[in-house]
Amino acid sequence: MAKRTIVPFGPQHPVLPEPIHLDLVLEDEMVVDVLPSVGFIHRGLELLCQKKSFQDMVFVAERICGICSFIHGVGYCQGIEKVMNLDIPKRAQFLRVFWGELSRVHSHLLWLGLAADAIGFESLFMHSWRVREKVLAIFEETTGGRVIFGAAKVGGVRIDISQDKLDQLAIALDEIQKEYEPLAKVFLEDYTVQHRWSEVGYLSKEDAHQLGAVGPTARASGLPQDMRKLRYGAYEDLEVEPIVETAGDCYARCVVRVKEIYQSLDLMRRVIHKIPAGEIETKVTGFPQGEYFSRVEQPRGEVVYYVKGNGTKFLDRFRVRTPTFANIPPLLQMLKGCTLADVPAIVLSIDPCISCTER
Amino acid sequence: MSDILKMFTTVIKSLFKKSTCRQYPFKKPVFFDRTKGHIQIDRERCILCSLCDKRCPTGAINVDRNARTWAINSYKCILCFRCVEVCPVTCLAMQQQYSAPEEIKKSEVVEIPAKAEKAKA
Amino acid sequence: MNAWIWGIVGILLTPVVAGLVGGIDRVITAKMQGRMGPPVLQPFYDVMKLFSKQNLVLNRFHHDLVICSLIFTVAAVGLLFAGENLLMCIFALVVGNVFLVLAAYSTNSPYSMLGADRELLQMLAAEPMILLAAVGIYMATGTFDINLIASGTHSAIQYLPGVFFGLIYVLTIKLRKSPFDLSTSHHAHQELVKGLSTEFAGPSLALFEIIHWYETVFVMALIYLFFASRPIVGIVAVLIVYFLEILIDNINARVKWDLMLASAWVITLIFGLGNLMLLFILK
């Protein structure tokens, strides 16, 4: 048996934008065991519900993550709305789907860029982010924010998009798709990309199920799991078929995300086509009493919001289970048996969002 | 062989295209209607109701009725439009120019003129 | 006496030329990626700033080994410009490289050690081809003496197209560009953080950059030797080859070391050795 050494990976590692610490137990260059530790940027957001009114908590919920912020806000609002039995206007729900899917495109493009950078493909990285910039411009145009919009509120959305604007956005979406296509081709067909990712970080379907993988990580291992199939909000009227790959390696996870961008762009077109006219919010009276588990699909997977109201302005409990948190056990499974040089690529392949994980 | 040339056309095309960099602050960025820059107050219209103070989710706005001042800490402000929405006399507005960098984090204090002065003016 | 002057001129001019080439490289790369890119003089600013920083040396060998590496690399370039023996220049460069690897090994950091391992693999992949190129030039021109090669009447390229191709292939390794920037790359990070140069800081890192400048000029001069009888063609060829390298850098991801080693040796065998065999039989 080779000598075992422990190499610390993170919390400060140039490959990782965020702090997570992994103790990699190595035999020569082979990883045989991994011990994770999280908690470097715990912000105690869940306790804030006792200090902020349930309506102000939306802003806090949005700030759990800087990339999928809008969907965090929506998940929280949805929980409160179910507790209060509020009926949300259709238009608001469609707008939520629109921004939500646009967030997914933005998040996946960001991930594709980072992943390309991790394998030393700098030009692909820059071009992915160039396309992402156009998505951010749409955000800024419609909500005023590039990353955190403050568009969701309990009872609906705060901003409407006029029909003219929606038609313009449809054209902008086509442009984004046109610019994205050659890049998608590189991710799907380029030799060096496949060379780096295929058969790296394998996760079997059984492991994915047992260890509770969510989102693209689960779908790349052949689990057709997508919370949008629960038909929450406007997904009631929009059919979504989860994109599933069976290979279970880093490359499959990349392919799932590449294809999901097309799916999201398509969904947004359908939203623009189908969106009904009408109000964008319902009036909220009273305070939430009761509890609810709200599950929504984020770019990284399923996020669970637990809210419990006690009939006052402040919530009793507010709990978030973010997708990265669920994906860490599968990550540890993937890392066993890989070489040290593959660790960053595999860690990145679950699209880790440590700020989400630690709240 | 063509497998390793997938990026070729994109790279060559962008070699002859203009770069996508926007050189802020040397060149003025494109602002949209809703671009979040900074909150500005119309001091003539303010009635010191302090609703914005109460509703601000981060406590960035501070209204002092006795000293007749309205203060905003732009480092706490998250530009959420909440104060703009709640202001009963619509004296608060979102300006599109981003706030300038500063060396010390401090509040910007605006003195609100008294009603009598307003009448005179 | 003349040789001395040429050698010193070469040593002095190399940082200027290589720095400028590096700056232009960065602008072109940026353009290819749709960015603005830094000013052309950025490599000089970088190195000057690095020199002004504190030198964090991990042990007493670390910095000295880097200086040894610099001395041998500079000597290699000096000898090349002085018109000495080509083989000697190549071996001086290799010795310089080995010192760099030793410097990285001396730090005990896992990333640096892995980077050093990979640097050795890179040398293993690239050096056979470079040696074959020297042998090829000898077979084509009948001498290892650079003075005679450069003043010869016919260029080596007409006898050695295969060797030339193989040299371009391993040039990617020597210039530390994708897909073969395994040990350390020009970019902010890679899977081994910064690989070979992870533990170099401040002046040490500046020396590392300068060593790389000398290396760049050395391999470019090697390319030029193939066209030595026609200087203009030679310079144009060097520029084209460098542009090609930038292009390759931008359309490839970094590959794993086994593919690099295997492909480099296959190319060396087929194009390098095959070319030489043909030349041997036909001449």
Short mmCIF file of C-alpha atoms in Angstrom, two decimals, chain C residues 72-213:
data_model
loop_
_atom_site.label_atom_id
_atom_site.label_comp_id
_atom_site.label_asym_id
_atom_site.label_seq_id
_atom_site.Cartn_x
_atom_site.Cartn_y
_atom_site.Cartn_z
CA PHE C 72 21.84 28.42 -17.67
CA THR C 73 18.89 29.61 -19.74
CA VAL C 74 20.57 32.96 -20.39
CA ALA C 75 23.79 31.11 -21.26
CA ALA C 76 21.89 28.93 -23.72
CA VAL C 77 20.51 31.98 -25.50
CA GLY C 78 23.88 33.73 -25.35
CA LEU C 79 25.66 30.74 -26.88
CA LEU C 80 22.99 30.51 -29.56
CA PHE C 81 23.47 34.13 -30.59
CA ALA C 82 27.23 33.80 -30.34
CA GLY C 83 26.99 31.07 -32.97
CA GLU C 84 28.31 28.20 -30.85
CA ASN C 85 27.42 24.54 -31.05
CA LEU C 86 23.68 23.91 -31.36
CA LEU C 87 23.72 20.76 -29.26
CA MET C 88 25.48 22.56 -26.44
CA CYS C 89 22.84 25.31 -26.47
CA ILE C 90 20.05 22.78 -26.28
CA PHE C 91 21.64 20.98 -23.36
CA ALA C 92 22.27 24.24 -21.54
CA LEU C 93 18.57 25.00 -21.90
CA VAL C 94 17.67 21.57 -20.54
CA VAL C 95 19.95 22.10 -17.54
CA GLY C 96 18.22 25.42 -16.90
CA ASN C 97 14.90 23.64 -16.99
CA VAL C 98 16.08 20.98 -14.58
CA PHE C 99 17.07 23.63 -12.08
CA LEU C 100 13.59 25.08 -12.30
CA VAL C 101 12.13 21.67 -11.55
CA LEU C 102 14.50 21.30 -8.61
CA ALA C 103 13.38 24.70 -7.31
CA ALA C 104 9.77 23.54 -7.47
CA TYR C 105 10.60 20.23 -5.77
CA SER C 106 12.45 21.99 -2.98
CA THR C 107 9.27 23.68 -1.75
CA ASN C 108 7.39 20.59 -0.54
CA SER C 109 4.04 22.04 -1.56
CA PRO C 110 1.83 19.34 -3.12
CA TYR C 111 0.79 21.49 -6.06
CA SER C 112 4.31 22.60 -6.73
CA MET C 113 5.56 19.00 -6.54
CA LEU C 114 2.89 17.79 -8.93
CA GLY C 115 3.72 20.69 -11.22
CA ALA C 116 7.38 19.67 -11.12
CA ASP C 117 6.42 16.06 -11.94
CA ARG C 118 4.50 17.30 -14.91
CA GLU C 119 7.30 19.60 -16.00
CA LEU C 120 9.58 16.56 -16.13
CA LEU C 121 6.98 14.75 -18.21
CA GLN C 122 6.79 17.76 -20.49
CA MET C 123 10.55 17.72 -20.92
CA LEU C 124 10.35 14.02 -21.62
CA ALA C 125 7.77 14.72 -24.31
CA ALA C 126 9.44 17.72 -25.91
CA GLU C 127 13.21 17.15 -25.69
CA PRO C 128 13.47 14.15 -28.07
CA MET C 129 11.91 16.19 -30.84
CA ILE C 130 14.14 19.18 -30.19
CA LEU C 131 17.22 16.93 -30.25
CA LEU C 132 16.00 15.32 -33.45
CA ALA C 133 15.60 18.80 -34.91
CA ALA C 134 19.25 19.50 -34.09
CA VAL C 135 20.28 16.21 -35.65
CA GLY C 136 18.13 16.97 -38.68
CA ILE C 137 19.74 20.35 -39.14
CA TYR C 138 23.12 18.64 -38.90
CA MET C 139 22.14 16.15 -41.59
CA ALA C 140 20.80 18.88 -43.84
CA THR C 141 23.66 21.36 -43.44
CA GLY C 142 26.50 19.13 -42.33
CA THR C 143 27.31 21.02 -39.15
CA PHE C 144 26.20 21.70 -35.58
CA ASP C 145 27.91 25.07 -35.64
CA ILE C 146 25.25 27.77 -35.62
CA ASN C 147 27.53 30.27 -37.34
CA LEU C 148 27.88 27.96 -40.31
CA ILE C 149 24.19 26.99 -40.31
CA ALA C 150 23.15 30.64 -40.33
CA SER C 151 25.57 31.61 -43.08
CA GLY C 152 24.84 28.54 -45.22
CA THR C 153 23.49 28.91 -48.71
CA HIS C 154 20.49 26.64 -48.51
CA SER C 155 17.82 26.34 -45.83
CA ALA C 156 17.27 23.21 -43.82
CA ILE C 157 13.51 23.38 -44.28
CA GLN C 158 13.54 21.86 -47.77
CA TYR C 159 15.01 18.66 -46.36
CA LEU C 160 13.13 18.67 -43.08
CA PRO C 161 9.41 19.45 -43.47
CA GLY C 162 8.49 16.57 -41.14
CA VAL C 163 10.95 17.61 -38.47
CA PHE C 164 9.67 21.18 -38.74
CA PHE C 165 6.10 20.03 -38.19
CA GLY C 166 7.13 17.94 -35.20
CA LEU C 167 8.99 20.91 -33.76
CA ILE C 168 5.90 23.09 -34.06
CA TYR C 169 3.96 20.39 -32.24
CA VAL C 170 6.29 20.31 -29.25
CA LEU C 171 6.62 24.10 -29.34
CA THR C 172 3.22 24.24 -27.66
CA ILE C 173 4.79 22.40 -24.72
CA LYS C 174 7.80 24.70 -24.60
CA LEU C 175 5.73 27.88 -24.84
CA ARG C 176 3.40 26.63 -22.08
CA LYS C 177 0.25 27.01 -24.10
CA SER C 178 -2.98 24.99 -24.20
CA PRO C 179 -3.42 22.06 -24.81
CA PHE C 180 -0.03 21.31 -23.25
CA ASP C 181 0.26 23.88 -20.44
CA LEU C 182 0.17 21.12 -17.88
CA SER C 183 2.88 22.09 -15.46
CA THR C 184 2.08 25.76 -15.27
CA SER C 185 0.15 28.10 -17.49
CA HIS C 186 0.03 31.79 -18.28
CA HIS C 187 -3.45 32.10 -16.91
CA ALA C 188 -4.61 32.93 -13.45
CA HIS C 189 -5.03 29.36 -12.35
CA GLN C 190 -5.35 25.78 -13.42
CA GLU C 191 -6.14 22.53 -11.69
CA LEU C 192 -2.75 22.58 -9.96
CA VAL C 193 -3.26 26.19 -8.87
CA LYS C 194 -0.16 27.51 -10.69
CA GLY C 195 1.65 24.18 -10.84
CA LEU C 196 5.39 24.52 -11.07
CA SER C 197 5.41 28.17 -10.05
CA THR C 198 2.85 27.93 -7.21
CA GLU C 199 5.36 28.71 -4.49
CA PHE C 200 7.26 31.40 -6.40
CA ALA C 201 6.50 34.89 -5.23
CA GLY C 202 7.73 38.39 -5.96
CA PRO C 203 11.26 38.52 -7.43
CA SER C 204 11.42 34.72 -7.78
CA LEU C 205 8.32 34.78 -9.93
CA ALA C 206 9.75 37.70 -11.90
CA LEU C 207 12.87 35.62 -12.59
CA PHE C 208 10.61 32.75 -13.61
CA GLU C 209 8.92 35.04 -16.13
CA ILE C 210 12.27 36.22 -17.46
CA ILE C 211 13.45 32.61 -17.82
CA HIS C 212 10.35 31.97 -19.85
CA TRP C 213 11.16 34.96 -22.07
#
